[in-house]
Coordinates of C-alpha atoms and ligand atoms in Angstrom, one line a residue:
M345 CA 107.8 200.7 23.7
E346 CA 107.7 197.4 22.0
K347 CA 109.3 197.5 18.6
D348 CA 106.6 195.3 17.2
K349 CA 103.9 197.7 18.1
F350 CA 105.2 201.0 17.2
L351 CA 103.0 201.3 14.2
F352 CA 99.9 199.1 14.3
N353 CA 98.6 196.6 16.7
S354 CA 98.7 193.7 14.3
D355 CA 99.8 192.9 10.8
E356 CA 96.2 192.3 9.8
E357 CA 95.3 195.7 11.1
F358 CA 98.1 197.2 9.1
E359 CA 96.9 195.6 5.9
F360 CA 93.3 196.5 6.5
F361 CA 94.0 200.1 7.5
I362 CA 96.8 201.6 5.6
G363 CA 96.2 199.9 2.3
H364 CA 92.8 201.5 2.0
T365 CA 93.6 205.1 2.8
Q366 CA 93.5 207.4 -0.1
A367 CA 96.8 209.1 1.0
Y368 CA 98.6 205.7 0.8
V369 CA 97.0 204.8 -2.6
N370 CA 97.9 208.2 -4.0
M371 CA 101.5 207.9 -2.7
Q372 CA 101.9 204.4 -4.2
N373 CA 100.5 205.5 -7.6
E374 CA 103.0 208.4 -7.7
I375 CA 105.9 206.1 -6.7
S376 CA 104.8 203.7 -9.4
K377 CA 105.0 206.5 -12.0
V378 CA 108.5 207.6 -10.8
V379 CA 109.8 204.0 -10.9
K380 CA 108.4 203.4 -14.4
F381 CA 110.1 206.6 -15.5
A382 CA 113.5 205.8 -13.8
H383 CA 113.3 202.1 -14.8
P384 CA 116.0 201.0 -12.3
E385 CA 117.9 197.8 -12.7
Y386 CA 118.2 197.5 -9.0
L387 CA 115.9 199.2 -6.4
I388 CA 116.1 199.0 -2.6
E389 CA 113.1 199.8 -0.5
F390 CA 113.9 200.7 3.1
G391 CA 111.1 200.2 5.6
S392 CA 109.1 198.0 3.2
G393 CA 106.6 196.7 5.8
S394 CA 104.8 193.7 4.4
G395 CA 105.8 194.7 0.9
Q396 CA 102.6 196.2 -0.5
T397 CA 104.7 198.7 -2.5
S398 CA 107.7 196.5 -3.3
I399 CA 105.4 193.7 -4.6
R400 CA 103.4 196.1 -6.8
L401 CA 106.6 197.6 -8.2
A402 CA 108.1 194.1 -8.8
K403 CA 104.9 193.1 -10.7
E404 CA 104.9 196.4 -12.8
N405 CA 108.7 196.3 -13.5
P406 CA 109.7 192.7 -14.1
R407 CA 113.2 193.6 -15.2
T408 CA 113.9 195.5 -11.9
S409 CA 115.5 193.6 -9.0
I410 CA 114.1 194.7 -5.8
V411 CA 115.4 194.3 -2.3
A412 CA 112.8 195.1 0.4
V413 CA 114.2 195.8 3.9
D414 CA 112.2 196.0 7.1
L415 CA 113.1 196.0 10.8
R416 CA 110.3 193.7 11.7
E417 CA 110.8 190.0 10.8
K418 CA 107.0 189.5 10.9
M419 CA 106.6 192.0 8.1
T420 CA 109.4 190.6 5.9
G421 CA 107.9 187.2 6.6
I422 CA 104.5 188.3 5.2
G423 CA 106.3 189.8 2.2
K424 CA 108.2 186.6 1.5
D425 CA 105.0 184.5 1.7
K426 CA 103.0 186.9 -0.5
S427 CA 105.7 187.1 -3.2
K428 CA 106.1 183.3 -3.2
K429 CA 102.3 182.7 -3.4
N430 CA 102.1 185.1 -6.4
R431 CA 105.3 183.7 -8.0
I432 CA 107.0 187.0 -8.0
K433 CA 110.7 186.3 -8.4
N434 CA 112.3 189.8 -8.6
V435 CA 111.7 190.9 -5.0
T436 CA 113.8 189.7 -2.0
F437 CA 112.7 190.5 1.5
V438 CA 115.5 191.2 4.0
N439 CA 115.2 191.7 7.7
G440 CA 117.3 194.6 8.8
D441 CA 117.8 198.1 10.1
L442 CA 117.8 200.9 7.5
T443 CA 120.0 203.1 9.7
K444 CA 122.8 200.5 9.4
L445 CA 123.7 201.3 5.8
D446 CA 127.0 199.4 6.0
N447 CA 124.9 196.2 5.7
Y448 CA 123.6 197.1 2.2
N449 CA 125.3 197.3 -1.2
L450 CA 124.2 200.5 -2.7
K451 CA 127.0 200.8 -5.3
N452 CA 124.9 199.3 -8.1
C453 CA 121.6 200.5 -6.8
N454 CA 119.7 202.9 -9.1
L455 CA 116.9 203.8 -6.8
V456 CA 116.5 204.0 -3.1
L457 CA 112.9 204.2 -1.8
L458 CA 111.5 205.2 1.5
A459 CA 107.7 205.2 1.6
Y460 CA 106.3 206.3 4.9
S461 CA 109.4 205.1 6.7
F462 CA 111.7 208.1 6.9
K463 CA 109.7 209.5 9.9
Y464 CA 110.6 206.5 12.0
I465 CA 114.3 207.4 12.0
Q466 CA 114.6 208.3 15.6
D467 CA 115.4 211.7 17.2
P468 CA 117.6 213.7 17.5
I469 CA 116.9 215.1 14.0
E470 CA 120.6 215.0 13.3
T471 CA 120.3 211.2 13.0
K472 CA 118.1 211.8 9.9
F473 CA 120.7 214.2 8.4
E474 CA 123.4 211.6 9.1
F475 CA 121.3 208.9 7.4
L476 CA 120.8 211.1 4.3
S477 CA 124.5 212.0 4.2
N478 CA 125.6 208.3 4.6
L479 CA 123.2 207.3 1.9
Y480 CA 124.6 210.0 -0.4
K481 CA 128.1 208.8 0.1
R482 CA 127.2 205.2 -0.7
M483 CA 124.9 205.8 -3.7
Q484 CA 126.2 205.9 -7.2
K485 CA 126.1 209.1 -9.3
G486 CA 122.8 209.4 -11.1
A487 CA 120.9 207.2 -8.7
Y488 CA 117.5 208.3 -7.4
L489 CA 116.4 208.8 -3.8
V490 CA 112.6 208.7 -3.5
I491 CA 111.1 209.7 -0.1
G492 CA 107.4 209.8 0.3
D493 CA 106.0 210.6 3.7
T494 CA 103.9 212.8 5.9
F495 CA 105.6 216.0 6.8
I496 CA 104.8 218.2 9.8
D497 CA 106.9 221.1 11.2
P498 CA 108.1 219.7 14.6
K499 CA 108.8 223.3 15.7
A500 CA 105.2 224.4 15.3
P501 CA 103.1 224.9 18.5
K502 CA 101.9 221.5 19.9
A503 CA 98.2 222.4 19.3
E504 CA 98.9 223.0 15.6
I505 CA 100.8 219.7 15.3
R506 CA 98.0 217.9 17.1
Q507 CA 95.4 219.4 14.7
K508 CA 97.4 218.5 11.6
I509 CA 98.0 214.9 12.6
Q510 CA 94.4 214.6 13.6
D511 CA 93.2 216.0 10.2
R512 CA 95.6 213.6 8.4
Y513 CA 94.1 210.6 10.2
Y514 CA 90.5 211.7 10.0
D515 CA 91.0 212.1 6.3
S516 CA 92.3 208.5 6.1
S517 CA 89.3 207.3 8.1
K518 CA 86.9 208.8 5.6
D519 CA 88.8 207.4 2.7
A520 CA 89.1 203.9 4.1
F521 CA 85.3 204.0 4.6
W522 CA 84.5 204.9 1.0
N523 CA 87.2 202.7 -0.5
N524 CA 85.8 199.7 1.3
L525 CA 82.3 200.4 0.1
N526 CA 82.2 198.4 -3.1
G527 CA 78.4 198.1 -3.2
L528 CA 75.5 198.8 -0.9
T529 CA 74.9 195.4 0.5
D530 CA 74.8 195.0 4.3
E531 CA 78.1 193.1 4.2
D532 CA 79.8 196.0 2.4
V533 CA 78.5 198.6 4.8
K534 CA 79.5 196.5 7.8
Y535 CA 83.1 196.1 6.4
A536 CA 83.4 199.8 5.7
L537 CA 82.2 200.7 9.2
E538 CA 84.7 198.3 10.7
A539 CA 87.5 200.0 8.7
Q540 CA 86.4 203.4 9.8
A541 CA 86.2 202.4 13.5
L542 CA 89.7 200.9 13.3
N543 CA 91.0 204.1 11.9
R544 CA 89.3 206.2 14.6
E545 CA 91.0 204.0 17.3
H546 CA 94.3 204.7 15.7
T547 CA 93.9 208.4 15.3
A548 CA 94.2 209.2 19.0
E549 CA 97.2 207.0 19.5
Q550 CA 99.0 208.3 16.4
V551 CA 98.3 211.9 17.3
E552 CA 99.9 211.6 20.7
R553 CA 102.9 209.7 19.4
G554 CA 103.4 212.3 16.8
V555 CA 103.1 215.2 19.1
N556 CA 105.2 213.7 21.8
R557 CA 107.8 212.3 19.3
D558 CA 107.3 208.8 20.6
G559 CA 108.2 206.3 17.9
V560 CA 107.2 208.8 15.1
Y561 CA 109.5 211.7 14.4
Y562 CA 108.1 214.0 11.7
V563 CA 110.2 216.6 9.9
S564 CA 109.0 219.5 7.8
R565 CA 109.2 219.5 4.0
E566 CA 111.5 222.5 4.2
W567 CA 113.9 220.6 6.5
L568 CA 114.1 217.7 4.1
R569 CA 114.6 219.8 1.0
E570 CA 117.3 222.0 2.6
S571 CA 119.1 219.1 4.2
A572 CA 119.2 217.1 1.0
E573 CA 120.5 220.0 -1.0
K574 CA 123.1 220.8 1.6
I575 CA 124.4 217.2 1.3
G576 CA 124.5 217.4 -2.5
F577 CA 121.3 215.8 -3.8
K578 CA 119.5 217.6 -6.6
V579 CA 115.8 217.7 -5.7
V580 CA 114.0 217.1 -9.0
L581 CA 110.5 216.8 -7.6
G582 CA 108.9 217.9 -4.4
E583 CA 105.2 217.6 -5.0
R584 CA 102.5 217.7 -2.4
L585 CA 100.1 214.8 -2.8
D586 CA 97.3 216.1 -0.6
S587 CA 96.0 219.2 1.0
L588 CA 97.4 218.2 4.4
S589 CA 101.0 217.1 4.5
D590 CA 101.8 214.1 2.4
M591 CA 104.5 214.6 -0.1
L592 CA 106.8 212.8 -2.5
F593 CA 110.4 213.9 -2.9
V594 CA 112.5 212.7 -5.9
M595 CA 116.2 213.5 -5.6
V596 CA 119.2 212.5 -7.7
K597 CA 122.8 212.2 -6.7
Ligands
SAM1340 C1 104.3 202.7 7.3 S1 105.4 201.3 7.1 C2 105.9 201.4 5.5 C3 105.0 200.8 4.5 C4 105.7 200.4 3.2 N1 106.8 201.2 2.8 C5 104.7 200.4 2.1 O1 104.8 201.2 1.2 O2 103.7 199.6 2.2 C6 106.9 201.7 7.9 C7 107.8 200.6 8.1 O3 109.1 201.1 8.5 C8 109.7 200.1 9.3 N2 110.8 200.6 10.0 C9 110.8 201.6 10.9 N3 112.1 201.8 11.3 C10 112.9 201.0 10.6 C11 114.3 200.8 10.6 N4 115.2 201.4 11.4 N5 114.8 199.9 9.7 C12 114.0 199.2 8.9 N6 112.6 199.4 8.9 C13 112.1 200.3 9.7 C14 108.6 199.6 10.1 O4 108.8 198.3 10.6 C15 107.4 199.6 9.2 O5 107.1 198.4 8.7

């Protein structure tokens, strides 16, 4: 599978699709609240994509220095352009692999964020445990680890997993439709229908990837909570954000 295509078919599609789903908007709003509360001096986002979250956080928290890391150069390139265009100086985009933690200075970091990127740490599941435990070792005491993602029990029957992922994506499709409908002009309706069709196309693909653990490697909420606690993190928040499976975890070392 091409690295560049493991999430969406194009960067435009990514922007168009994900940024309009209610699950994503809810997640970003909650992350924004946590960051405002924690007011970190230095924040690192792993798996920042094109920087939709990092740029918002940089705008909202001008005294926070943000490093946004993503595997895909194309995405960090979009982030760089966007922050330059908007004259945002407190976010730096870096091309890199989040599993190679040696490459990052986490000693002075007050908050590590993974928003919809934890599920891309490849199988076996022990790799995710190893990542969390390496992160713990490198983080300073009192620093926050914030993980927002979709959680699904990988041990559940395949039919159940398929249904859950399908529900999750159909839900997004509906939200993207309504969120794009700013008025009732023909143009608005056309735009909203396009967003919905795009989401539908992605549903089937994402469902099969999720079920077959091809590029997307879901874990259960229980697994994350238990693993984090075993490593030594204190889980201070583990709230479900929607009725399906999206959830925000806030942990402290
Ligand atoms: C759904 S996007 C995240 C969106 C972003 N966090 C936001 O809030 O807008 C997931 C991102 O994780 C990145 N990713 C996946 N595996 C990675 C890895 N090993 N290292 C760095 N980034 C990775 C992908 O390139 C993708 O851009």
